[in-house]
């Protein structure tokens, strides 16, 4: 529970809110928590970052977080695991815009990116794992 960070509102599928508004309010607390956890590590190698490209928090806040990680932990590896939105399964009209903005921002701040799209994950669940309605 000490590592759990909560907020009162989300970024409403808006990159700018996740990066510049809501993100700016919580980034210092998030970085303080990361610093505390990393100090307890005997040999920190880097970070795994899991996020969505389509939503406001996943795109905007994660871009801000990766910028800060690059500044404070420049020599540590940052491996990004991203879920790219699918046009056939889109939950918000702005997902393509969020994706473009976060792609541009995170390019300079990740060492390696692993990307999957939502539709492919759903297909794997349905066809290979026999899960009719993945959630």
Coordinates of C-alpha atoms in Angstrom, one line a residue:
X1 CA 0.0 0.0 0.0
X2 CA 2.9 2.4 0.6
X3 CA 3.7 2.3 -3.1
X4 CA 0.1 2.9 -4.2
X5 CA -0.6 6.4 -5.5
X6 CA -4.1 7.6 -5.9
X7 CA -5.8 10.8 -7.2
X8 CA -9.2 12.4 -7.2
X9 CA -9.7 12.7 -10.9
X10 CA -8.4 11.2 -14.2
X11 CA -7.2 12.9 -17.3
X12 CA -10.5 12.4 -19.2
X13 CA -8.8 10.8 -22.3
X14 CA -6.9 14.0 -22.8
X15 CA -3.1 14.0 -23.3
X16 CA -2.7 17.6 -22.3
X17 CA -4.6 17.1 -19.0
X18 CA -2.4 14.0 -18.2
X19 CA 0.8 15.8 -19.0
X20 CA 0.3 19.5 -18.1
X21 CA -2.6 19.7 -15.6
X22 CA -3.3 16.6 -13.5
X23 CA 0.3 15.3 -14.1
X24 CA 1.9 18.4 -12.9
X25 CA 0.0 18.1 -9.6
X26 CA 1.1 14.6 -8.8
X27 CA 4.5 14.2 -10.5
X28 CA 6.5 15.4 -7.5
X29 CA 4.8 12.9 -5.2
X30 CA 5.3 10.1 -7.7
X31 CA 9.0 10.9 -8.1
X32 CA 9.4 11.1 -4.3
X33 CA 7.9 7.6 -4.1
X34 CA 10.1 6.3 -6.9
X35 CA 13.2 7.8 -5.2
X36 CA 12.4 6.2 -1.9
X37 CA 11.9 2.8 -3.5
X38 CA 15.0 3.0 -5.6
X39 CA 17.1 4.0 -2.6
X40 CA 16.1 0.7 -1.0
X41 CA 17.5 -1.2 -4.1
X42 CA 21.0 -2.5 -3.9
X43 CA 21.6 -2.4 -7.6
X44 CA 18.9 -0.6 -9.5
X45 CA 19.2 -1.4 -13.2
X46 CA 16.3 0.4 -14.7
X47 CA 12.5 0.8 -15.0
X48 CA 9.7 -1.1 -16.7
X49 CA 7.0 1.3 -17.8
X50 CA 3.6 -0.2 -18.7
X51 CA 1.0 2.1 -20.2
X52 CA -1.6 2.8 -22.8
X53 CA -1.1 5.2 -25.6
X54 CA -4.7 6.0 -26.1
X55 CA -5.9 7.4 -22.7
X56 CA -5.0 10.7 -21.1
X57 CA -3.2 9.3 -18.1
X58 CA -1.4 6.6 -20.0
X59 CA -0.3 8.9 -22.7
X60 CA 0.2 12.3 -21.1
X61 CA 1.2 11.5 -17.5
X62 CA 3.5 8.6 -18.6
X63 CA 5.3 11.0 -21.1
X64 CA 5.8 13.4 -18.2
X65 CA 7.0 10.6 -15.9
X66 CA 9.5 9.3 -18.5
X67 CA 10.9 12.8 -19.0
X68 CA 11.5 13.1 -15.2
X69 CA 13.0 9.6 -15.0
X70 CA 15.4 10.5 -17.8
X71 CA 16.5 13.6 -15.9
X72 CA 16.9 12.0 -12.5
X73 CA 18.0 8.5 -13.6
X74 CA 19.7 9.2 -16.9
X75 CA 22.0 6.2 -16.8
X76 CA 19.2 3.7 -15.9
X77 CA 17.4 1.7 -18.6
X78 CA 13.8 2.5 -19.3
X79 CA 11.9 -0.3 -21.0
X80 CA 8.4 0.7 -22.3
X81 CA 5.6 -1.7 -22.7
X82 CA 2.8 0.1 -24.5
X83 CA -0.7 -0.8 -25.6
X84 CA -1.5 1.0 -28.8
X85 CA -5.1 1.8 -29.6
X86 CA -7.0 0.0 -32.3
X87 CA -9.3 1.9 -34.6
X88 CA -11.9 -0.9 -34.5
X89 CA -11.9 -1.0 -30.7
X90 CA -11.5 2.6 -29.8
X91 CA -13.2 3.9 -26.7
X92 CA -12.5 7.6 -27.4
X93 CA -12.2 9.7 -30.5
X94 CA -9.0 11.3 -29.3
X95 CA -7.0 8.1 -29.0
X96 CA -5.1 8.6 -32.2
X97 CA -4.1 12.2 -31.1
X98 CA -3.0 11.0 -27.7
X99 CA -0.9 8.3 -29.4
X100 CA 0.9 10.7 -31.7
X101 CA 1.6 13.1 -28.9
X102 CA 3.0 10.5 -26.5
X103 CA 5.0 8.7 -29.2
X104 CA 6.7 12.0 -30.1
X105 CA 7.4 12.8 -26.4
X106 CA 8.6 9.3 -25.3
X107 CA 10.9 8.6 -28.2
X108 CA 13.8 10.4 -26.6
X109 CA 13.2 8.9 -23.1
X110 CA 13.0 5.2 -23.7
X111 CA 15.7 2.7 -24.4
X112 CA 13.5 0.0 -25.8
X113 CA 9.7 -0.1 -26.6
X114 CA 7.5 -3.2 -26.8
X115 CA 4.2 -2.3 -28.5
X116 CA 1.1 -4.3 -28.9
X117 CA -2.3 -3.2 -30.1
X118 CA -5.6 -3.8 -28.4
X119 CA -7.2 -5.7 -31.2
X120 CA -4.3 -8.2 -31.4
X121 CA -4.5 -8.8 -27.6
X122 CA -8.2 -9.4 -27.9
X123 CA -7.7 -11.8 -30.8
X124 CA -5.1 -13.8 -28.8
X125 CA -7.5 -14.1 -25.9
X126 CA -10.4 -15.2 -28.1
X127 CA -8.6 -17.5 -30.5
X128 CA -5.8 -19.0 -28.4
X129 CA -7.1 -18.8 -24.8
X130 CA -10.8 -19.4 -25.6
X131 CA -11.9 -16.3 -23.7
X132 CA -15.0 -15.1 -25.5
X133 CA -15.3 -11.7 -23.9
X134 CA -11.9 -10.5 -22.6
X135 CA -12.0 -7.5 -20.3

